[in-house]
Amino acid sequence: MKAKHFFVSAFAMLFAAIGATAQPQHREQMTPEQRADRMTQRMTEQLSLSTDQAEQIRRIFLSNFEEMKADRAARADSAKMKSDRPKKSDRPKQGDKSDGRKGQGGPHAERMAKMDESIKKVLTEEQYEKWTEQRAKMQDRNRPRPEEQPQDE
């Protein structure tokens, strides 16, 4: 009887452990100022930025992160209004989106291109080249591997 209780307990603990590890990890939300400071500090260390360059870069990041925060808030507001949306048959078809999201990158891509141009003006040619290489490596690390990508069939 003790063995049965042991196995039942072990089985329950195993499922509890699996459930706990399957929970999404919530990262601490940083303010735009904190994010700008962190990114500026990282770039200053990696690219040996001058004090003037660091301040200009911080302003660029701060502006970008504040815009991102405003965009998220706007999307959250529009998500709340989904219950008031027209019926599916009254909505435009999938390819009829007029906000530029499909295939063009939309506002996010525009904001990133604008930020990249601003940063390029502040950095020297060598610093900018090093920064773009580091950014590409970071993006490659964050991309899902082929085995992790959902299969579209």
mmCIF file of C-alpha atoms in Angstrom:
data_model
loop_
_atom_site.group_PDB
_atom_site.id
_atom_site.type_symbol
_atom_site.label_atom_id
_atom_site.label_comp_id
_atom_site.label_asym_id
_atom_site.label_seq_id
_atom_site.Cartn_x
_atom_site.Cartn_y
_atom_site.Cartn_z
ATOM 1 C CA MET A 1 0.000 0.000 0.000
ATOM 2 C CA LYS A 2 2.871 2.369 0.795
ATOM 3 C CA ALA A 3 4.383 1.753 -2.639
ATOM 4 C CA LYS A 4 1.095 2.700 -4.286
ATOM 5 C CA HIS A 5 0.929 5.979 -2.342
ATOM 6 C CA PHE A 6 4.558 6.657 -3.190
ATOM 7 C CA PHE A 7 3.983 6.205 -6.930
ATOM 8 C CA VAL A 8 0.804 8.296 -6.874
ATOM 9 C CA SER A 9 2.628 11.068 -4.999
ATOM 10 C CA ALA A 10 5.631 10.896 -7.318
ATOM 11 C CA PHE A 11 3.323 10.988 -10.348
ATOM 12 C CA ALA A 12 1.462 14.033 -8.973
ATOM 13 C CA MET A 13 4.730 15.826 -8.219
ATOM 14 C CA LEU A 14 5.998 15.088 -11.728
ATOM 15 C CA PHE A 15 2.933 16.682 -13.325
ATOM 16 C CA ALA A 16 3.132 19.642 -10.964
ATOM 17 C CA ALA A 17 6.772 20.183 -11.924
ATOM 18 C CA ILE A 18 5.974 19.917 -15.649
ATOM 19 C CA GLY A 19 3.109 22.385 -15.242
ATOM 20 C CA ALA A 20 5.291 24.844 -13.369
ATOM 21 C CA THR A 21 8.008 24.814 -16.014
ATOM 22 C CA ALA A 22 5.475 25.192 -18.813
ATOM 23 C CA GLN A 23 4.224 28.498 -17.443
ATOM 24 C CA PRO A 24 5.302 31.525 -19.489
ATOM 25 C CA GLN A 25 8.088 33.546 -17.942
ATOM 26 C CA HIS A 26 7.081 37.144 -17.318
ATOM 27 C CA ARG A 27 9.917 39.585 -17.652
ATOM 28 C CA GLU A 28 9.944 42.681 -15.546
ATOM 29 C CA GLN A 29 8.512 45.584 -17.511
ATOM 30 C CA MET A 30 10.979 48.428 -17.713
ATOM 31 C CA THR A 31 10.062 52.037 -18.332
ATOM 32 C CA PRO A 32 11.185 53.671 -21.588
ATOM 33 C CA GLU A 33 13.786 55.601 -19.564
ATOM 34 C CA GLN A 34 15.211 52.419 -18.049
ATOM 35 C CA ARG A 35 15.345 50.703 -21.433
ATOM 36 C CA ALA A 36 17.041 53.733 -23.025
ATOM 37 C CA ASP A 37 19.589 53.867 -20.201
ATOM 38 C CA ARG A 38 20.327 50.133 -20.501
ATOM 39 C CA MET A 39 20.737 50.248 -24.283
ATOM 40 C CA THR A 40 22.892 53.385 -24.098
ATOM 41 C CA GLN A 41 25.111 51.822 -21.452
ATOM 42 C CA ARG A 42 25.512 48.664 -23.543
ATOM 43 C CA MET A 43 26.373 50.643 -26.680
ATOM 44 C CA THR A 44 28.781 52.872 -24.742
ATOM 45 C CA GLU A 45 30.671 49.808 -23.495
ATOM 46 C CA GLN A 46 30.664 47.966 -26.815
ATOM 47 C CA LEU A 47 31.409 50.916 -29.109
ATOM 48 C CA SER A 48 33.379 53.239 -26.812
ATOM 49 C CA LEU A 49 30.937 56.115 -27.264
ATOM 50 C CA SER A 50 31.903 59.609 -26.207
ATOM 51 C CA THR A 51 29.760 61.384 -23.603
ATOM 52 C CA ASP A 52 28.148 63.484 -26.322
ATOM 53 C CA GLN A 53 27.417 60.439 -28.472
ATOM 54 C CA ALA A 54 25.982 58.556 -25.509
ATOM 55 C CA GLU A 55 23.571 61.399 -24.690
ATOM 56 C CA GLN A 56 22.409 61.642 -28.308
ATOM 57 C CA ILE A 57 21.935 57.864 -28.515
ATOM 58 C CA ARG A 58 19.981 57.887 -25.232
ATOM 59 C CA ARG A 59 17.610 60.553 -26.624
ATOM 60 C CA ILE A 60 17.069 58.489 -29.778
ATOM 61 C CA PHE A 61 16.318 55.328 -27.794
ATOM 62 C CA LEU A 62 14.083 57.177 -25.348
ATOM 63 C CA SER A 63 12.021 58.655 -28.162
ATOM 64 C CA ASN A 64 11.719 55.260 -29.845
ATOM 65 C CA PHE A 65 10.730 53.422 -26.661
ATOM 66 C CA GLU A 66 8.139 56.084 -25.780
ATOM 67 C CA GLU A 67 6.608 55.711 -29.259
ATOM 68 C CA MET A 68 6.543 51.941 -28.806
ATOM 69 C CA LYS A 69 4.797 52.307 -25.462
ATOM 70 C CA ALA A 70 2.185 54.616 -27.007
ATOM 71 C CA ASP A 71 1.632 52.154 -29.872
ATOM 72 C CA ARG A 72 1.128 49.287 -27.406
ATOM 73 C CA ALA A 73 -1.392 51.343 -25.464
ATOM 74 C CA ALA A 74 -3.268 52.166 -28.674
ATOM 75 C CA ARG A 75 -3.339 48.478 -29.666
ATOM 76 C CA ALA A 76 -4.579 47.520 -26.209
ATOM 77 C CA ASP A 77 -7.387 50.080 -26.509
ATOM 78 C CA SER A 78 -8.375 48.745 -29.914
ATOM 79 C CA ALA A 79 -8.331 45.178 -28.551
ATOM 80 C CA LYS A 80 -10.821 46.213 -25.873
ATOM 81 C CA MET A 81 -13.099 47.485 -28.585
ATOM 82 C CA LYS A 82 -13.112 44.153 -30.459
ATOM 83 C CA SER A 83 -16.393 43.210 -28.865
ATOM 84 C CA ASP A 84 -17.988 46.133 -30.729
ATOM 85 C CA ARG A 85 -16.563 45.025 -34.079
ATOM 86 C CA PRO A 86 -18.911 44.171 -36.926
ATOM 87 C CA LYS A 87 -19.732 40.554 -37.680
ATOM 88 C CA LYS A 88 -17.180 38.556 -39.614
ATOM 89 C CA SER A 89 -19.223 38.744 -42.809
ATOM 90 C CA ASP A 90 -19.237 42.573 -42.628
ATOM 91 C CA ARG A 91 -15.453 42.885 -42.248
ATOM 92 C CA PRO A 92 -13.092 43.427 -45.164
ATOM 93 C CA LYS A 93 -11.355 40.316 -46.478
ATOM 94 C CA GLN A 94 -7.862 39.358 -45.227
ATOM 95 C CA GLY A 95 -5.944 40.969 -48.102
ATOM 96 C CA ASP A 96 -7.922 44.235 -47.850
ATOM 97 C CA LYS A 97 -6.016 45.655 -44.869
ATOM 98 C CA SER A 98 -5.288 49.301 -45.409
ATOM 99 C CA ASP A 99 -2.926 49.860 -42.478
ATOM 100 C CA GLY A 100 0.133 48.527 -44.317
ATOM 101 C CA ARG A 101 0.749 45.567 -42.028
ATOM 102 C CA LYS A 102 0.974 42.860 -44.674
ATOM 103 C CA GLY A 103 4.298 42.673 -46.479
ATOM 104 C CA GLN A 104 5.384 46.270 -45.853
ATOM 105 C CA GLY A 105 6.460 46.074 -42.229
ATOM 106 C CA GLY A 106 4.039 48.745 -41.089
ATOM 107 C CA PRO A 107 4.702 51.426 -38.499
ATOM 108 C CA HIS A 108 7.179 49.319 -36.521
ATOM 109 C CA ALA A 109 9.508 48.900 -39.499
ATOM 110 C CA GLU A 110 9.241 52.603 -40.293
ATOM 111 C CA ARG A 111 10.087 53.541 -36.710
ATOM 112 C CA MET A 112 13.069 51.170 -36.682
ATOM 113 C CA ALA A 113 14.372 52.552 -39.990
ATOM 114 C CA LYS A 114 14.028 56.104 -38.647
ATOM 115 C CA MET A 115 15.878 55.150 -35.453
ATOM 116 C CA ASP A 116 18.603 53.422 -37.462
ATOM 117 C CA GLU A 117 19.110 56.538 -39.601
ATOM 118 C CA SER A 118 19.340 58.725 -36.491
ATOM 119 C CA ILE A 119 21.871 56.400 -34.874
ATOM 120 C CA LYS A 120 23.923 56.276 -38.067
ATOM 121 C CA LYS A 121 24.280 60.084 -37.961
ATOM 122 C CA VAL A 122 25.664 59.963 -34.409
ATOM 123 C CA LEU A 123 28.132 57.083 -34.766
ATOM 124 C CA THR A 124 31.363 56.996 -36.708
ATOM 125 C CA GLU A 125 31.521 54.680 -39.712
ATOM 126 C CA GLU A 126 33.444 52.037 -37.728
ATOM 127 C CA GLN A 127 31.079 52.248 -34.745
ATOM 128 C CA TYR A 128 28.028 51.960 -36.973
ATOM 129 C CA GLU A 129 29.456 48.939 -38.791
ATOM 130 C CA LYS A 130 30.247 47.206 -35.496
ATOM 131 C CA TRP A 131 26.793 48.041 -34.141
ATOM 132 C CA THR A 132 24.980 46.628 -37.195
ATOM 133 C CA GLU A 133 27.043 43.407 -36.935
ATOM 134 C CA GLN A 134 26.184 43.050 -33.240
ATOM 135 C CA ARG A 135 22.516 43.757 -33.920
ATOM 136 C CA ALA A 136 22.427 41.124 -36.685
ATOM 137 C CA LYS A 137 23.951 38.532 -34.330
ATOM 138 C CA MET A 138 21.364 39.399 -31.669
ATOM 139 C CA GLN A 139 18.509 39.065 -34.166
ATOM 140 C CA ASP A 140 19.849 35.692 -35.341
ATOM 141 C CA ARG A 141 19.935 34.462 -31.748
ATOM 142 C CA ASN A 142 16.326 35.525 -31.208
ATOM 143 C CA ARG A 143 14.971 33.915 -34.403
ATOM 144 C CA PRO A 144 13.244 30.571 -33.920
ATOM 145 C CA ARG A 145 15.152 27.609 -35.256
ATOM 146 C CA PRO A 146 13.591 25.686 -38.161
ATOM 147 C CA GLU A 147 12.461 22.857 -35.892
ATOM 148 C CA GLU A 148 10.684 25.387 -33.625
ATOM 149 C CA GLN A 149 8.770 27.133 -36.415
ATOM 150 C CA PRO A 150 5.144 26.136 -36.917
ATOM 151 C CA GLN A 151 4.507 24.085 -40.037
ATOM 152 C CA ASP A 152 2.078 25.684 -42.515
ATOM 153 C CA GLU A 153 0.361 23.004 -44.521
#
